[in-house]
Short mmCIF file of C-alpha atoms in Angstrom, two decimals:
data_model
loop_
_atom_site.label_atom_id
_atom_site.label_comp_id
_atom_site.label_asym_id
_atom_site.label_seq_id
_atom_site.Cartn_x
_atom_site.Cartn_y
_atom_site.Cartn_z
CA MET A 1 24.02 -5.68 27.46
CA LYS A 2 21.24 -3.19 27.23
CA ASN A 3 20.64 -4.08 23.38
CA ILE A 4 20.52 -7.81 24.30
CA LEU A 5 17.89 -7.27 26.90
CA LEU A 6 15.96 -5.15 24.43
CA VAL A 7 15.98 -7.85 21.86
CA ILE A 8 14.89 -10.48 24.49
CA LEU A 9 11.97 -8.27 25.66
CA THR A 10 10.89 -7.71 22.20
CA LEU A 11 10.90 -11.42 21.36
CA LEU A 12 8.94 -12.25 24.51
CA SER A 13 6.28 -9.61 23.70
CA LEU A 14 5.90 -10.91 20.16
CA ARG A 15 5.48 -14.45 21.60
CA ALA A 16 2.99 -13.33 24.13
CA ALA A 17 0.94 -11.62 21.42
CA ALA A 18 0.99 -14.73 19.34
CA GLU A 19 -0.29 -16.79 22.32
CA ASN A 20 -2.97 -14.25 23.19
CA PRO A 21 -4.90 -12.99 20.09
CA GLN A 22 -7.03 -10.67 22.12
CA GLY A 23 -6.85 -7.14 20.65
CA ASN A 24 -4.72 -8.23 17.59
CA ILE A 25 -5.78 -6.82 14.25
CA GLY A 26 -4.87 -8.86 11.08
CA VAL A 27 -5.31 -8.10 7.43
CA VAL A 28 -5.51 -10.74 4.70
CA LEU A 29 -4.58 -9.53 1.15
CA SER A 30 -5.84 -11.70 -1.73
CA GLY A 31 -3.87 -12.43 -4.91
CA GLY A 32 -4.83 -10.64 -8.14
CA ALA A 33 -1.65 -9.77 -10.10
CA ALA A 34 -1.80 -6.06 -11.04
CA ARG A 35 -5.09 -5.64 -9.31
CA GLY A 36 -3.19 -6.21 -6.10
CA PHE A 37 -2.15 -2.56 -6.12
CA ALA A 38 -5.65 -1.78 -4.93
CA HIS A 39 -4.56 -3.26 -1.53
CA LEU A 40 -2.41 -0.23 -1.11
CA GLY A 41 -5.40 2.10 -1.38
CA VAL A 42 -7.41 -0.12 1.03
CA LEU A 43 -4.48 -0.25 3.61
CA GLN A 44 -3.96 3.65 3.33
CA ALA A 45 -7.68 4.16 3.96
CA LEU A 46 -7.66 1.96 6.96
CA GLU A 47 -4.77 3.77 8.41
CA ASP A 48 -6.30 7.13 7.76
CA TYR A 49 -9.18 5.93 9.87
CA GLY A 50 -6.80 4.89 12.57
CA ILE A 51 -7.06 0.99 11.81
CA MET A 52 -3.43 -0.27 12.08
CA PRO A 53 -3.05 -4.01 11.52
CA THR A 54 -0.03 -5.70 13.14
CA TYR A 55 -0.43 -9.11 11.47
CA VAL A 56 -0.44 -9.66 7.72
CA ALA A 57 -1.24 -12.66 5.47
CA GLY A 58 -1.32 -12.88 1.71
CA SER A 59 -1.23 -14.88 -1.45
CA SER A 60 0.46 -13.96 -4.72
CA MET A 61 0.55 -10.20 -5.30
CA GLY A 62 -1.06 -9.93 -1.81
CA ALA A 63 1.94 -11.69 -0.42
CA VAL A 64 4.38 -9.43 -2.32
CA LEU A 65 2.61 -6.09 -1.19
CA GLY A 66 1.95 -7.67 2.27
CA ALA A 67 5.67 -8.28 2.88
CA ILE A 68 6.56 -4.83 1.92
CA TYR A 69 3.89 -3.48 4.23
CA ALA A 70 5.02 -5.63 7.03
CA SER A 71 8.58 -4.40 6.66
CA GLY A 72 7.33 -1.01 7.95
CA LYS A 73 6.76 0.93 4.72
CA SER A 74 3.52 2.96 4.56
CA PRO A 75 0.99 2.10 1.83
CA VAL A 76 1.37 5.38 0.15
CA GLU A 77 5.28 5.05 0.13
CA ILE A 78 4.87 1.67 -1.55
CA TYR A 79 2.31 3.19 -4.03
CA HIS A 80 4.73 6.07 -5.08
CA VAL A 81 7.60 3.55 -5.71
CA ALA A 82 5.21 1.24 -7.54
CA GLN A 83 4.23 4.15 -9.85
CA ARG A 84 7.92 4.55 -10.91
CA GLN A 85 8.67 0.90 -11.66
CA LYS A 86 9.66 -0.08 -15.12
CA TYR A 87 7.12 -2.95 -15.76
CA ALA A 88 8.88 -3.94 -18.91
CA HIS A 89 10.82 -6.14 -16.41
CA LEU A 90 7.68 -8.37 -16.28
CA TYR A 91 8.36 -9.57 -19.79
CA ARG A 92 11.84 -11.12 -19.61
CA PRO A 93 11.25 -14.59 -21.23
CA SER A 94 11.57 -17.80 -19.27
CA LEU A 95 12.47 -21.27 -20.54
CA HIS A 96 11.45 -23.02 -17.25
CA GLY A 97 7.73 -23.86 -17.43
CA ALA A 98 6.29 -20.35 -17.93
CA LEU A 99 6.37 -17.33 -20.13
CA PHE A 100 8.31 -14.94 -17.84
CA LYS A 101 10.87 -14.65 -15.18
CA PRO A 102 9.84 -12.92 -11.87
CA VAL A 103 12.56 -10.24 -12.26
CA PHE A 104 10.20 -7.43 -11.43
CA LEU A 105 8.99 -8.98 -8.15
CA GLU A 106 12.61 -9.84 -7.05
CA GLU A 107 13.73 -6.25 -7.68
CA MET A 108 10.77 -4.82 -5.64
CA LEU A 109 11.66 -7.13 -2.76
CA ASP A 110 15.35 -6.39 -2.90
CA HIS A 111 14.62 -2.58 -2.92
CA PHE A 112 12.14 -2.57 0.07
CA ILE A 113 13.43 -5.66 2.17
CA PRO A 114 17.33 -6.03 1.72
CA HIS A 115 17.47 -8.04 5.01
CA ASN A 116 15.45 -10.81 3.25
CA SER A 117 14.09 -12.27 6.43
CA PHE A 118 10.63 -12.77 7.89
CA ASP A 119 12.13 -12.44 11.46
CA SER A 120 13.20 -8.89 10.85
CA LEU A 121 9.80 -7.52 9.75
CA GLN A 122 8.01 -5.00 11.88
CA LYS A 123 4.69 -6.88 11.49
CA LYS A 124 4.10 -10.60 11.66
CA LEU A 125 3.79 -11.94 8.07
CA TYR A 126 2.31 -15.17 6.77
CA VAL A 127 2.77 -16.11 3.10
CA CYS A 128 0.65 -18.76 1.24
CA MET A 129 2.29 -20.97 -1.48
CA THR A 130 1.17 -23.98 -3.45
CA ASN A 131 3.33 -27.11 -3.31
CA LEU A 132 3.05 -28.82 -6.66
CA ASN A 133 4.79 -31.98 -5.56
CA HIS A 134 2.29 -32.54 -2.73
CA ALA A 135 -0.69 -30.85 -4.39
CA ARG A 136 -1.30 -28.75 -1.24
CA SER A 137 -1.41 -25.23 0.16
CA GLU A 138 1.33 -24.29 2.64
CA ILE A 139 1.73 -21.24 4.90
CA VAL A 140 5.22 -19.97 5.93
CA SER A 141 6.19 -17.22 8.25
CA SER A 142 9.90 -17.63 9.04
CA GLY A 143 13.32 -17.94 7.42
CA THR A 144 14.36 -16.30 4.09
CA LEU A 145 11.73 -14.25 2.65
CA LYS A 146 12.20 -13.40 -1.09
CA ASN A 147 12.18 -16.92 -2.47
CA LYS A 148 8.91 -17.67 -0.66
CA VAL A 149 7.16 -14.46 -1.58
CA VAL A 150 8.16 -14.91 -5.24
CA ALA A 151 6.94 -18.51 -5.10
CA SER A 152 3.61 -17.26 -3.82
CA ALA A 153 3.26 -14.96 -6.73
CA ALA A 154 4.30 -17.47 -9.42
CA ILE A 155 1.11 -17.44 -11.44
CA PRO A 156 0.90 -20.73 -13.42
CA PHE A 157 2.07 -20.52 -17.13
CA VAL A 158 2.87 -16.76 -16.52
CA PHE A 159 5.78 -16.65 -14.12
CA GLN A 160 8.17 -19.56 -13.64
CA PRO A 161 7.79 -21.78 -10.71
CA SER A 162 10.22 -21.63 -7.76
CA VAL A 163 12.05 -24.49 -6.27
CA ILE A 164 12.60 -24.38 -2.58
CA ASP A 165 14.24 -27.25 -0.56
CA GLY A 166 13.82 -29.64 -3.42
CA PHE A 167 9.91 -28.90 -3.88
CA THR A 168 8.36 -26.86 -6.66
CA TYR A 169 6.05 -24.07 -5.64
CA VAL A 170 3.58 -21.81 -7.56
CA ASP A 171 0.97 -19.16 -6.80
CA GLY A 172 -0.51 -19.50 -3.35
CA GLY A 173 -3.84 -18.30 -4.80
CA LEU A 174 -4.25 -21.56 -6.70
CA LEU A 175 -5.60 -23.32 -3.68
CA ASN A 176 -6.02 -20.52 -1.12
CA ASN A 177 -6.23 -17.04 -2.58
CA LEU A 178 -7.50 -15.40 0.70
CA PRO A 179 -5.45 -17.20 3.52
CA VAL A 180 -7.71 -16.23 6.53
CA ASN A 181 -6.87 -19.35 8.14
CA ALA A 182 -3.33 -18.20 8.73
CA LEU A 183 -4.51 -15.54 11.19
CA ARG A 184 -7.88 -16.65 12.47
CA ASP A 185 -6.32 -18.24 15.73
CA LYS A 186 -3.72 -15.31 16.12
CA CYS A 187 -6.00 -12.23 15.76
CA GLU A 188 -9.13 -11.21 17.50
CA HIS A 189 -10.11 -9.11 14.43
CA VAL A 190 -9.41 -10.26 10.81
CA ILE A 191 -10.01 -7.86 7.93
CA GLY A 192 -10.15 -9.70 4.52
CA ILE A 193 -9.44 -7.82 1.28
CA SER A 194 -10.25 -9.10 -2.21
CA VAL A 195 -9.53 -7.53 -5.50
CA ASN A 196 -11.05 -10.41 -7.62
CA SER A 197 -14.65 -9.65 -8.66
CA THR A 198 -15.55 -11.19 -12.01
CA PRO A 199 -17.75 -8.75 -13.84
CA GLU A 200 -18.88 -9.61 -17.40
CA TRP A 201 -16.06 -9.00 -19.91
CA SER A 202 -16.42 -8.12 -23.75
CA GLN A 203 -15.00 -10.48 -26.28
CA ALA A 204 -12.31 -7.90 -26.97
CA GLN A 205 -11.07 -8.09 -23.27
CA LEU A 206 -10.46 -11.78 -23.69
CA ASP A 207 -7.82 -11.49 -26.21
CA GLY A 208 -4.66 -13.58 -26.00
CA ILE A 209 -3.32 -14.27 -22.46
CA GLU A 210 -6.10 -12.44 -20.80
CA SER A 211 -8.44 -15.24 -21.68
CA VAL A 212 -6.13 -17.74 -19.72
CA LEU A 213 -5.76 -15.31 -16.74
CA ARG A 214 -9.62 -14.82 -16.61
CA ALA A 215 -10.02 -18.62 -16.42
CA ILE A 216 -7.41 -18.73 -13.64
CA THR A 217 -9.22 -16.02 -11.75
CA MET A 218 -12.53 -17.83 -11.98
CA VAL A 219 -10.87 -20.86 -10.30
CA VAL A 220 -9.08 -18.68 -7.78
CA VAL A 221 -12.16 -16.72 -6.70
CA SER A 222 -13.87 -20.11 -5.86
CA THR A 223 -11.05 -20.72 -3.31
CA GLU A 224 -11.94 -17.53 -1.57
CA LEU A 225 -15.56 -18.19 -0.70
CA GLU A 226 -15.15 -20.19 2.37
CA GLN A 227 -12.35 -17.99 3.78
CA ARG A 228 -14.41 -14.89 3.22
CA LYS A 229 -16.98 -16.25 5.73
CA GLN A 230 -14.22 -16.42 8.41
CA CYS A 231 -13.52 -12.75 8.18
CA ASP A 232 -14.82 -10.27 10.84
CA PHE A 233 -14.80 -7.58 8.01
CA PHE A 234 -14.48 -8.21 4.34
CA ILE A 235 -13.69 -5.56 1.84
CA GLU A 236 -14.21 -6.24 -1.86
CA VAL A 237 -12.59 -3.84 -4.38
CA GLU A 238 -15.22 -4.71 -7.03
CA LYS A 239 -14.02 -2.09 -9.65
CA ALA A 240 -10.63 -3.80 -9.80
CA GLY A 241 -12.16 -6.59 -11.73
CA THR A 242 -12.90 -4.23 -14.61
CA ILE A 243 -9.21 -4.00 -15.40
CA GLY A 244 -6.93 -6.77 -16.74
CA LEU A 245 -4.74 -8.76 -14.41
CA MET A 246 -1.52 -7.65 -16.20
CA GLU A 247 -2.18 -4.02 -16.58
CA PHE A 248 0.57 -3.02 -14.22
CA ASN A 249 0.79 0.51 -15.77
CA ARG A 250 -2.55 1.33 -13.97
CA VAL A 251 -1.19 1.61 -10.42
CA GLU A 252 -2.91 4.87 -9.73
CA ASP A 253 -6.38 3.54 -11.00
CA PHE A 254 -6.04 0.56 -8.66
CA TYR A 255 -4.97 2.58 -5.73
CA THR A 256 -7.86 5.05 -6.15
CA MET A 257 -10.31 2.20 -6.48
CA GLY A 258 -8.98 0.56 -3.35
CA TYR A 259 -8.98 3.66 -1.27
CA GLN A 260 -12.65 4.73 -2.42
CA ALA A 261 -13.93 1.07 -1.80
CA THR A 262 -12.70 1.15 1.70
CA VAL A 263 -14.15 4.59 2.50
CA ASP A 264 -17.50 3.31 1.16
CA TYR A 265 -17.28 0.14 3.15
CA ILE A 266 -16.58 2.05 6.44
CA LYS A 267 -19.49 4.27 5.89
CA LYS A 268 -21.81 1.21 5.45
CA THR A 269 -20.09 -0.79 8.20
CA PRO A 270 -19.24 1.79 10.95
CA GLU A 271 -18.69 -1.05 13.47
CA ILE A 272 -15.29 -1.49 11.94
CA LEU A 273 -14.25 1.79 13.54
CA LYS A 274 -14.19 -0.12 16.89
CA LEU A 275 -10.76 -1.24 15.75
CA SER A 276 -9.66 2.52 15.29
CA SER A 277 -7.01 4.08 17.55
CA ILE A 278 -8.71 7.43 16.77
CA LYS A 279 -11.23 8.35 19.43
CA GLN A 280 -14.68 8.45 17.85
CA PRO A 281 -17.12 11.22 18.43
#
């Protein structure tokens, strides 16, 4: 009986928070394939400064890492596991509309979130997917989790699409790479994080599949521009754009870039510290 009452009280408190955004802090994680690992550095820096989001939204790799973060794992814990991953799994060939199967993503989610449920996460999570049948962006926040998060990260031509309830879904970043709209009416404070700067690349960097991914990134970044304006605070990890989208072996570099970009941002934008749980001098 005591456990039942505890569950009811928890559900009521979550509902009350959803109906009253005052004080809620949300973080929105952009897509960006391997560059998404920079999000872990950003999140760890925010936590080190006492800024603890309770709402998370994401597209593509931002949805994958956002889901794991929402499950209660610390950014540095996720980072250490990501360092040990065998990224050869990325390259299992697919015969279903793309080059590869999303085995690596599925294994990461199975490892961190075995319950496979939005409703059992410690933070409220919103995942953005692109519905190819209806040519529209969709945001989901309930039910089974893994299939929707994997769908959100299904980069066109790279990872095979996901079929959910009779509809085909691909990368959420295709139409909405920074889904601030998922949190704007639920959180008083929204922090947007993007890892998709587009610095000039040399001809050598545009070899093979990287040229396709570069073109996709250019399209994706254009979907972020209006959403960035809706953020209360916006952190861009510009240096991440100097590394290829598929360089998953550079987790440490991305993490360091994200952490440093956040420290620099906080120094330049000290008003973000009003969100900190640490008493400021």
